[in-house]
XYZ file of C-alpha atoms in Angstrom:
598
model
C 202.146 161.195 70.415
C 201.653 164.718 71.276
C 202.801 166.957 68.640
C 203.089 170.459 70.263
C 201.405 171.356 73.292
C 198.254 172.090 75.959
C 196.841 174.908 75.605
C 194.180 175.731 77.885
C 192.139 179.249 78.551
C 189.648 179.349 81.583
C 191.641 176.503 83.531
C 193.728 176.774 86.735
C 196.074 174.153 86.297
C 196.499 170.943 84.584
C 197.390 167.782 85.838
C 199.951 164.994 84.147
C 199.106 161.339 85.209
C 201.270 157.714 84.056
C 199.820 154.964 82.279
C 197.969 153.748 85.190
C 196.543 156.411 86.274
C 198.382 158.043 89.057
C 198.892 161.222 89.909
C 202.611 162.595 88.266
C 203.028 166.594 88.677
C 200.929 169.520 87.920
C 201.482 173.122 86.456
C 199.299 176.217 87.870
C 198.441 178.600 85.529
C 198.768 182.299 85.141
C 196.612 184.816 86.806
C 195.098 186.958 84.472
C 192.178 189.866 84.465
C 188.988 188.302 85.906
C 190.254 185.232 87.398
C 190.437 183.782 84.134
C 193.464 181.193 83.804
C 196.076 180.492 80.903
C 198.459 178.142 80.515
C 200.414 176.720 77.633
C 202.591 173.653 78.204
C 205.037 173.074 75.340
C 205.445 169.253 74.332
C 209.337 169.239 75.169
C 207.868 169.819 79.057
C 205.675 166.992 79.560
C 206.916 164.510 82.262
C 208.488 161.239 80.118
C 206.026 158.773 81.740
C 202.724 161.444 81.221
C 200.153 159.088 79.230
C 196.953 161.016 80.850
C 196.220 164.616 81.385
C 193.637 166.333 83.089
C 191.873 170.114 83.868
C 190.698 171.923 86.847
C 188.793 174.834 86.673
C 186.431 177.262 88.705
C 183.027 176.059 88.616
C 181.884 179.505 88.071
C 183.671 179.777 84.994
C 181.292 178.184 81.940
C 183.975 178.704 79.254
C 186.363 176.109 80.480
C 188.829 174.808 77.241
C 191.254 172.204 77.339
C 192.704 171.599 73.882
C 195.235 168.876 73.353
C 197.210 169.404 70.174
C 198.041 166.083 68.060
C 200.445 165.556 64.797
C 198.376 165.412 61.623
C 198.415 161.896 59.945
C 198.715 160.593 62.567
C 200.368 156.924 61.532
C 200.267 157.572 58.000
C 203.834 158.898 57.503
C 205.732 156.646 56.109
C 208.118 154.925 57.962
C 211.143 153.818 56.214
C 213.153 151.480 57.601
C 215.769 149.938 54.972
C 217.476 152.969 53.974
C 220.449 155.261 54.960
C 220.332 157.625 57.878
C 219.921 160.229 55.982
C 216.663 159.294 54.318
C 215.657 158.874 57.835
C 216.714 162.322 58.225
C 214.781 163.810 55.662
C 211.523 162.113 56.835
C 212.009 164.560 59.636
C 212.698 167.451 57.964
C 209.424 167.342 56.172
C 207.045 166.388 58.888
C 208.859 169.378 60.881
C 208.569 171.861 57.841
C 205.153 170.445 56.867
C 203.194 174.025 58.101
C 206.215 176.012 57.273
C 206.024 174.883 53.498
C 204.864 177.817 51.389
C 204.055 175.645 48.631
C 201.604 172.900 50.601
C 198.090 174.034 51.506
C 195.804 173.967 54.340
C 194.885 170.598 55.901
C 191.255 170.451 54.899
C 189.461 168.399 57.994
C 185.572 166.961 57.510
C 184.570 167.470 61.178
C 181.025 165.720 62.892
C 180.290 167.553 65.984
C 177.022 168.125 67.648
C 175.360 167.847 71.140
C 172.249 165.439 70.043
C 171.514 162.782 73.027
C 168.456 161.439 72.048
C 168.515 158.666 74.463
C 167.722 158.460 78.499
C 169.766 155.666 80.232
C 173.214 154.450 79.935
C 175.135 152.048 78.079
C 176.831 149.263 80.343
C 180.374 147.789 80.108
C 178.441 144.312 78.108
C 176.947 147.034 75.768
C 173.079 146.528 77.021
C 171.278 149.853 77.612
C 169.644 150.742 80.890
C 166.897 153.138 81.907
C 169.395 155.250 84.503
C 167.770 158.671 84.396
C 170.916 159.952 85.422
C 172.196 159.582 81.263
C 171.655 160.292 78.006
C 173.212 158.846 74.537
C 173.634 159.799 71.221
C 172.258 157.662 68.118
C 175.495 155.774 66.393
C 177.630 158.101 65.227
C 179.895 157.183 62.227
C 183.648 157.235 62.654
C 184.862 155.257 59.407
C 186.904 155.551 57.830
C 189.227 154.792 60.762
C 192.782 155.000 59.554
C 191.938 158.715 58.623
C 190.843 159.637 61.751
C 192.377 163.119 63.227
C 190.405 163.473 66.554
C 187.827 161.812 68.345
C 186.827 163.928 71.362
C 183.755 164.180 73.946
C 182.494 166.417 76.296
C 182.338 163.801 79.362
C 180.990 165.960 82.371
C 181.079 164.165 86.112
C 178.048 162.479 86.873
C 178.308 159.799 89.900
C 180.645 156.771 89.917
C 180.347 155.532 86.218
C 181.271 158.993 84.986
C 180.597 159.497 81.221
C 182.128 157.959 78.287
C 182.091 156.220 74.475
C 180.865 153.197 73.221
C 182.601 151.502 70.459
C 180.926 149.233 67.866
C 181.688 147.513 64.429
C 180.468 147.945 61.079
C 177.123 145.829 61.960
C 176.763 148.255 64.917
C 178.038 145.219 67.070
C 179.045 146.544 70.633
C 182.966 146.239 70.738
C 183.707 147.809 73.765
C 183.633 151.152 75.770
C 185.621 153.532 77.801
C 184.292 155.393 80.736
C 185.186 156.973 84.040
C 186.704 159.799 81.521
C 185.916 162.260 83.578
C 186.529 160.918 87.247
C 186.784 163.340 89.902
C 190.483 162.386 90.535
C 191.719 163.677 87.165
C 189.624 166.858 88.004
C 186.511 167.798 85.931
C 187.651 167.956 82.496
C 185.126 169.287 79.921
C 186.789 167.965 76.781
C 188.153 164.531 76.588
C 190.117 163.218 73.552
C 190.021 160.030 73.150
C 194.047 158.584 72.618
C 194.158 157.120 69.076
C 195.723 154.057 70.288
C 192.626 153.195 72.572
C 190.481 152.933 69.363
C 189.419 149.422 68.757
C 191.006 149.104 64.783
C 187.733 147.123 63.850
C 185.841 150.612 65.219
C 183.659 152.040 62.825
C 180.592 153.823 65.251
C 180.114 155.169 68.135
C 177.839 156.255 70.790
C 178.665 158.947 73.187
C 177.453 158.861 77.230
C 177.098 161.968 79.035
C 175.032 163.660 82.148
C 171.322 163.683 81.801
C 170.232 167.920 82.171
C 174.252 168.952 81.227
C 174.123 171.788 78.595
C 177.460 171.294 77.460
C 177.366 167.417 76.946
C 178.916 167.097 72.936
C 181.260 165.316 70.887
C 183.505 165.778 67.810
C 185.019 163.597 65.180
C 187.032 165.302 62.925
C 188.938 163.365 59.736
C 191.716 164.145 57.446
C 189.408 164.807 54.112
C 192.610 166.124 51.635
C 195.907 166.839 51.487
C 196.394 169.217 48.756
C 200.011 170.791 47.515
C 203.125 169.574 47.004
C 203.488 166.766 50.172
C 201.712 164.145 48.736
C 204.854 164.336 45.623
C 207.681 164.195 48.124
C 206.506 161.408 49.869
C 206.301 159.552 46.814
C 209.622 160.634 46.083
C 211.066 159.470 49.255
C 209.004 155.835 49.118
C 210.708 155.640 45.766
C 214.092 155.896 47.361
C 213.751 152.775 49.636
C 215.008 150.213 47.012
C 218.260 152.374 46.737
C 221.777 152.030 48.458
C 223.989 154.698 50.241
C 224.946 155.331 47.092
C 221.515 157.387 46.603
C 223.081 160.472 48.485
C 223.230 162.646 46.001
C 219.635 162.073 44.877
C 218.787 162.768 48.396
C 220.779 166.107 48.254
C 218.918 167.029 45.260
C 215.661 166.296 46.953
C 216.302 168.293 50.214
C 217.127 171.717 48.053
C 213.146 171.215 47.029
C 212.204 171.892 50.868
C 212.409 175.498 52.075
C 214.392 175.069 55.101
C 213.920 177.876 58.441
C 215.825 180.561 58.384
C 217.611 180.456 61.724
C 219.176 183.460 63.219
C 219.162 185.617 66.223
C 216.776 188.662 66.516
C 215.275 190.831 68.163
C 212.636 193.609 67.000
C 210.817 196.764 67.589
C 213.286 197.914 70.358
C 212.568 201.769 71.151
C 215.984 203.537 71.318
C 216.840 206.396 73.229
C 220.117 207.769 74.820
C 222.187 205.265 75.622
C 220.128 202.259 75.052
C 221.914 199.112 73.971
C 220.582 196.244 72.840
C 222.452 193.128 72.824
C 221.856 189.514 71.146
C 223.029 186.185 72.662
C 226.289 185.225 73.044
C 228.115 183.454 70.821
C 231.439 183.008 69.452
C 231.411 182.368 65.530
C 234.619 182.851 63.729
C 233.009 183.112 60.261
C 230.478 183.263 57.619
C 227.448 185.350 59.272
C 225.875 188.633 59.062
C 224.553 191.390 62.127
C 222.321 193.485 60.470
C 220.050 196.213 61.727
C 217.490 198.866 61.043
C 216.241 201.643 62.740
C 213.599 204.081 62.182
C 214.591 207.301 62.984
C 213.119 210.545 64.935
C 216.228 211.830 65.431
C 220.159 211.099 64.585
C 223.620 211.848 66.053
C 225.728 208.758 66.700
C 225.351 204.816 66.636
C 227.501 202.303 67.628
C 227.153 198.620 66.605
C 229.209 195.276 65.979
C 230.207 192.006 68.278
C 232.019 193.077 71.871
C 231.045 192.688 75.047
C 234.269 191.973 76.891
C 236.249 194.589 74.268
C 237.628 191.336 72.804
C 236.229 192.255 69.658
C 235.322 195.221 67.417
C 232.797 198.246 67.326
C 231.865 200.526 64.000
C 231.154 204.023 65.095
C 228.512 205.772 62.831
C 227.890 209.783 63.165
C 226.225 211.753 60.568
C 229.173 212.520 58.424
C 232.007 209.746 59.196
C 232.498 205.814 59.991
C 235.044 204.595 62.129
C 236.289 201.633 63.445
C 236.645 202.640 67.163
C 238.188 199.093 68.657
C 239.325 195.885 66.917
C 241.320 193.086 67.841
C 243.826 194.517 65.113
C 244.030 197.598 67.115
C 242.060 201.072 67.016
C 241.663 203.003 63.731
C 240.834 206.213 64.703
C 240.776 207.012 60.692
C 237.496 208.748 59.727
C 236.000 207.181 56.375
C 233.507 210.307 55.426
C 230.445 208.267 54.159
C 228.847 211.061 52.456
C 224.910 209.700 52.885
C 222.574 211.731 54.096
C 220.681 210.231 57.232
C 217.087 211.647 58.342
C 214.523 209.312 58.617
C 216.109 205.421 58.526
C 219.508 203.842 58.976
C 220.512 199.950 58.056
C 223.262 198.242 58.391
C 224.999 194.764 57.570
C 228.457 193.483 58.787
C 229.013 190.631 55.948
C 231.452 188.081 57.367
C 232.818 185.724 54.627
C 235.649 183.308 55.969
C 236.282 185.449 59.134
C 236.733 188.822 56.760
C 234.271 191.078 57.658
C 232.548 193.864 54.964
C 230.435 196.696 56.247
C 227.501 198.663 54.179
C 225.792 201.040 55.401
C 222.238 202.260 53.540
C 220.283 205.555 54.787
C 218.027 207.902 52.648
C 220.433 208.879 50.198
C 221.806 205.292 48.827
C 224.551 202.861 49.863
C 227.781 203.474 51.499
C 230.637 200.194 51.556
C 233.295 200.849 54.262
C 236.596 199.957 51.814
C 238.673 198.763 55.242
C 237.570 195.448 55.669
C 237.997 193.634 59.451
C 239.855 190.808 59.554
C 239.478 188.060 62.491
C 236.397 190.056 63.949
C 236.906 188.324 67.495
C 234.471 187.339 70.086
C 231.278 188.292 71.871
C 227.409 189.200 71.782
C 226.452 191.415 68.875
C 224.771 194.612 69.730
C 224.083 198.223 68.804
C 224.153 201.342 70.936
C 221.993 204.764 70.494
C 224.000 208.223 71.475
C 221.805 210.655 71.309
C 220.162 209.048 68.658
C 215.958 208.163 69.547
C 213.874 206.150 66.818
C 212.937 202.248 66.565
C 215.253 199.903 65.882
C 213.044 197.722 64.138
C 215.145 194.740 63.966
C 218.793 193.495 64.551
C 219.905 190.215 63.351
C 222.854 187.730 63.444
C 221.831 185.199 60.693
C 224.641 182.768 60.808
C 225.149 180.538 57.786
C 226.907 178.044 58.892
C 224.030 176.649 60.772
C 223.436 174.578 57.486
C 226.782 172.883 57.811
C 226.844 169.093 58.975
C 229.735 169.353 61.100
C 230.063 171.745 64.346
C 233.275 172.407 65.914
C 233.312 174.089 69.430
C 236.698 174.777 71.263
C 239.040 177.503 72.990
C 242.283 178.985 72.351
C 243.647 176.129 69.931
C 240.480 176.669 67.925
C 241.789 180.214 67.083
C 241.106 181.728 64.011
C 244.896 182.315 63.390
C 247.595 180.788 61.417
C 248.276 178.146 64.272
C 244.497 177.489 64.792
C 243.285 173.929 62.971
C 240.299 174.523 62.096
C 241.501 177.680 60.229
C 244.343 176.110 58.853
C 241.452 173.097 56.889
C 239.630 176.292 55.585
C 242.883 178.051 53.972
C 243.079 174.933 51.757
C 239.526 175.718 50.471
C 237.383 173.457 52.776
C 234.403 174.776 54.289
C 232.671 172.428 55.510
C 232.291 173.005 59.220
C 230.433 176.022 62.031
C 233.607 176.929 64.512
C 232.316 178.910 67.520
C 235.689 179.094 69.629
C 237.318 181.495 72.338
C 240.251 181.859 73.824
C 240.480 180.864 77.387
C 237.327 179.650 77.685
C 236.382 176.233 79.871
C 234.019 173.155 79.179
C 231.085 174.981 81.115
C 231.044 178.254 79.478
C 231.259 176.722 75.975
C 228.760 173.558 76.947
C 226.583 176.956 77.602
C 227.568 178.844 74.157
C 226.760 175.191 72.059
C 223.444 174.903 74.054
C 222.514 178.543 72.321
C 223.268 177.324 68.777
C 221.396 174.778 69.079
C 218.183 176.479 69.839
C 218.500 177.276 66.216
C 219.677 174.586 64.902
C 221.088 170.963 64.463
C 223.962 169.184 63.563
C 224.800 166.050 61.968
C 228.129 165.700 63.809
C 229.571 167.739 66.853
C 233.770 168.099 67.271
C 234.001 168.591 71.453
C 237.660 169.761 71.559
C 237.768 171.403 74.840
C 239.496 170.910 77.642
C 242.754 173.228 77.328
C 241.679 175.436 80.405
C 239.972 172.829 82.443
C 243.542 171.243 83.870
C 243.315 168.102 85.734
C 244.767 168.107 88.947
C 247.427 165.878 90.265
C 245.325 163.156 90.735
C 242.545 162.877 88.765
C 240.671 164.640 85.527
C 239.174 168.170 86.025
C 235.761 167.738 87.486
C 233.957 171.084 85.265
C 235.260 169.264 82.450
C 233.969 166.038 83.244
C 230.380 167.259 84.189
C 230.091 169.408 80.981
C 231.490 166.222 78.588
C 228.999 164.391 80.336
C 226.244 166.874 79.490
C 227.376 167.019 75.488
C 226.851 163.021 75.953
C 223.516 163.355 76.647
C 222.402 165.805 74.314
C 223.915 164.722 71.384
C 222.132 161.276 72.827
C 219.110 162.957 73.054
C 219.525 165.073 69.324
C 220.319 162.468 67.025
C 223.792 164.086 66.752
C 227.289 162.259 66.079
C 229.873 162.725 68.650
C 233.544 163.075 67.547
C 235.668 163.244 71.015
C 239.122 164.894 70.803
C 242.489 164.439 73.146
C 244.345 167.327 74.565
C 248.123 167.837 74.213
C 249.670 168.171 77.330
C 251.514 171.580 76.796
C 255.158 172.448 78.122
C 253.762 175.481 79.981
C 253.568 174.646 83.799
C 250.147 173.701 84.933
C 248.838 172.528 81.439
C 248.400 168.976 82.129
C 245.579 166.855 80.438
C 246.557 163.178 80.609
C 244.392 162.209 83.112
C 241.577 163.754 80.348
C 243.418 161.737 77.396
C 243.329 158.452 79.014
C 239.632 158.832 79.919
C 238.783 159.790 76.338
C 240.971 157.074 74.991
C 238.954 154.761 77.004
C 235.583 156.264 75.993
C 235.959 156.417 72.414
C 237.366 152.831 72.137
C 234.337 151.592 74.614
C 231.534 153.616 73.239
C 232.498 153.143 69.383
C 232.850 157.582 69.187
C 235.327 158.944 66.289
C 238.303 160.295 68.085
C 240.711 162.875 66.544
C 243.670 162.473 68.795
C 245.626 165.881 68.889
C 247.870 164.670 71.778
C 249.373 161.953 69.498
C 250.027 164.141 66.875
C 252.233 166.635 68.673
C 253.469 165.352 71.689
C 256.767 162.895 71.962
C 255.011 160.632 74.138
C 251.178 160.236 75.873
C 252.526 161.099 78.937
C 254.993 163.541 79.002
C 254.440 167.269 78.292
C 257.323 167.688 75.894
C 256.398 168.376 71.927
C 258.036 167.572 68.609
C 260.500 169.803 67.461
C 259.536 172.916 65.405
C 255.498 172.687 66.382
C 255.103 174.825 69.684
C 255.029 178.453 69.755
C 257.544 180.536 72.559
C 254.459 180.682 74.950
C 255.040 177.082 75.225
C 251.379 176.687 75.317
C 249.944 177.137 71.986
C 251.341 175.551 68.396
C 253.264 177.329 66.077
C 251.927 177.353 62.174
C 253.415 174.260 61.511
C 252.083 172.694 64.611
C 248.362 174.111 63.421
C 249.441 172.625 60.328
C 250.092 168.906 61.939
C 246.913 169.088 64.047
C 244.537 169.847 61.065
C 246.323 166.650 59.046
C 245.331 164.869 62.011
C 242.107 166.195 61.732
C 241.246 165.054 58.792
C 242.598 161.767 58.836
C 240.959 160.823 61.991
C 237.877 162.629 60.799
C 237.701 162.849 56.819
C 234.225 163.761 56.687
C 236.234 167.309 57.507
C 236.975 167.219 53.838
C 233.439 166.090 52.543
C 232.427 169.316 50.371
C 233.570 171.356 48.189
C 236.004 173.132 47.799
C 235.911 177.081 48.287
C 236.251 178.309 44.733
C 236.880 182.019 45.920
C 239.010 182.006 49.791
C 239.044 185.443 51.213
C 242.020 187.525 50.236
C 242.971 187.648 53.821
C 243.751 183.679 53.962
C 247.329 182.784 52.035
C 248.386 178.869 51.783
């Protein structure tokens, strides 16, 4: 298995072939200065069936690389297979941390390379030598011990219809076997062949490589895995120790993950040059809670920022000049209060909007010390976050949305009903001290723009379980389900399929409001989740009188006729967590934000 990607320098394009040899796709490079080539193809890109690839290059061009990146260890992680899922899990996170670990050195590598081919002739498919001019061989080269081998690779240039190739033999320098044609003219001419660990003969413990006879760059390379130094080796024992254990060994496993530095994921961008006017904006998202924007900038010169989440004025933006802060728009109304601030600002200005809980704190820090704005912004809204030079020139170093709950197991993505507002579920879970869940909703919003908004987060990050709630303003039409929702549930299928990630599939109410039906939706969800085996928290049962009318239970829809009331938030978030306790599994918020009242 490939572990990250092909990375080639001096080569015009590379070429992907299946298990039998035929010809799948290819990928030109990039021009650069010289006619010299570049590509990089990242592991995720790799056609499913690719077992084979291949170079071409100019023949002008001496300093032709193909390098083929493999996982270390190859099969010598551990593979445990009688434990929870979440052991499983955390076999993952360590091979993907494993370079990311501060704690765990280098992989030291003892590496045999050379370009020694003593011998004239070639080495048959039997294993008998010949006196073909047209070869050389090497003496036997050791490759023992096997089971620590990290890369066995050969310079195998085109010669006529044999090609070059390796010779395998045991530990009495018995021939084994051999594979040639490496380098056949129909994969291209590839300068450096590596040799697929799974074509090794296990009983393999020499080898001797064929090549061209007059070919300057005829070589070979066997590099092993010498040491393993740091703090790996512990951890693995500390996970082989958990295979005897039960579900019951969660905690333990809890325990063990906080010993793995985990990445920091966030949105950024850095070293922006600001001038008049510039704005620079992160991706779009909608998180209700629990994240910071932060920036710096280096200044030259200083009259006015602007910064905070809004691009569609749906949610709020801090106005910095040299002597005041205000909070020009929020979706609490405009404040056009100035809060004097008192710094003095020359050379820098940072900045961090601390959300906690959907209650936003701002601090502002500049030459002089450390300004907090004492107005705090409640139910910050929607929207990209950004920041905005007038007349102010510098660097803005960086600017940052780190968003905590990234961590959290459970994701819940939605629209209006997913408000952050008395009526809102999710919101209404929180207020009785559980956090235990990322909500990234917006009002209004349909299947496709939010499929687009989840597909962002998780760029950064993965989730154990994923709450799909939308629907709302994707009505079905008189005959059948809407056909955007359908295509973007379809698409959540197959990458929480693909992602290891739990699916919990939700009904829609209808609502009384003309135009807001969703049965058709219900009855195909009904249907899925009872087919498929997927958790289902079924809203439409909890508030409607019956699954297919439109009218409500008494006291739980608000006058639009559209939305629920507070009690009816209240009676969607019991269904919640009955249909999906794991809602509750955490603990409790020892300190909820002044702003939330039970």
């Amino acid at each position: 298995m490939i572990r990250n990607a092909v990375s080639n320098m001096y080569v015009s394009s590379v070429v992907f072939f299946d298990k039998g040899g035929e010809y799948i796709s290819s990928t030109v490079g990039d021009t650069a200065a010289s006619n010299n080539y570049s590509v990089t193809i990242d592991s995720a890109d790799y056609p499913e069936n690719a077992e084979y690839v291949g170079a071409t290059s100019d023949d002008s061009i001496k300093d032709k690389v193909l390098k083929v990146i493999y996982p270390p260890l190859n099969g010598r992680q551990k593979k445990i297979d009688d434990n929870t899922e979440s052991i499983e899990n955390l076999i993952v996170e360590v091979s993907d941390n494993k370079e990311n670990l501060q704690y765990i050195a280098d992989l030291r590598k003892s590496e045999n390379k050379g370009t020694d081919f003593p011998n004239v002739g070639f080495i048959s498919s039997n294993g008998s030598t010949s006196d073909n001019e047209a070869f050389v061989y090497t003496d036997y080269i050791d490759i023992s011990p096997i089971e620590h081998l990290y890369e066995l690779s050969c310079n195998a240039v085109f010669g006529n219809e044999y090609g070059g190739g390796i010779a395998f033999y045991n530990e009495e320098k018995t021939y084994i076997s051999s594979i040639y044609r490496v380098a056949q003219s129909s994969i291209g001419n590839v300068t450096n062949y590596v040799v697929p660990l799974k074509d090794i003969p296990s009983n393999a413990a020499f080898i001797r490589v064929v090549g061209s006879n007059g070919k300057e760059n005829n070589s070979y390379k066997i590099v092993h895995i010498e040491q393993l130094s740091g703090k790996l080796p512990e951890l693995e024992e500390e996970i082989t120790a958990l295979k005897s254990k039960t579900s019951s060994n969660e905690e333990e496993i809890a325990k063990l993950k906080t010993s793995i530095p985990q990445k920091t994921s966030f949105m950024n961008v850095v070293n922006e040059e600001i001038t008049d006017g510039k704005k620079v904006e992160l991706e779009y998202n909608n998180i209700r809670k629990n994240y910071s924007i932060c920036g710096y900038i280096n200044l030259t010169s200083f009259n006015k920022v602007r910064f905070g989440k809004d691009t569609s004025e749906q949610g709020y933006i801090v106005e910095v000049d040299s002597t005041n802060v205000k909070l020009e728009r929020s979706r609490n109304g405009n404040d056009e209060t100035p809060y004097p601030h008192g710094l003095t600002i020359e050379t820098f200005l940072g900045f961090e909007l601390r959300n906690v809980g959907g209650y936003s704190q701002l601090f502002i820090y500049s030459d002089s010390g450390v300004f907090k704005l004492g107005k705090g912004i409640i139910n910050p809204g929607y929207d990209s976050a950004f920041f905005e030079s007038v007349g102010t020139t510098g660097t803005l170093v960086s600017l940052s949305q780190v968003n905590v709950d990234y961590g959290k197991d459970i994701w819940l993505i939605q629209d209006s009903y997913g408000a952050w507002a008395n009526w809102g579920w999710a919101y209404n879970i929180y207020k009785i001290g559980f956090d235990t869940f990322l909500i990234d909703s917006h009002g209004g919003a349909g299947s496709i723009s939010q499929l687009n908004v989840l597909k962002t987060h998780l760029k950064y990050a993965t989730p154990k379980y994923l709450v799909w709630a939308m629907g709302m303003n994707d009505r079905d039409t008189g005959e059948s389900y809407n056909a955007n929702w359908k295509t973007a549930l379809d698409e959540v299928i197959g990458i929480c399929s693909q992602k290891g990630i739990e699916l919990v599939l939700c009904t829609i109410p209808n609502a009384v409001k003309e135009g807001y039906v969703n049965t058709y939706k219900n009855r195909y969800i009904r249907s899925l989740a009872k087919d498929s085996g997927y958790t289902l928290i079924d809203f439409a049962d909890a508030v409607q009188l019956s699954f297919e009318g439109s009218q409500w239970k008494d006291g739980l829809l608000s006058d639009d006729d559209l939305h629920p009331n507070e009690k009816g938030g209240q009676v969607l978030s019991i269904r919640a967590i009955t249909d999906f306790p794991q809602l509750l599994n955490g603990k409790t918020i020892s300190d909820v934000p002044e702003f939330v009242t039970v």
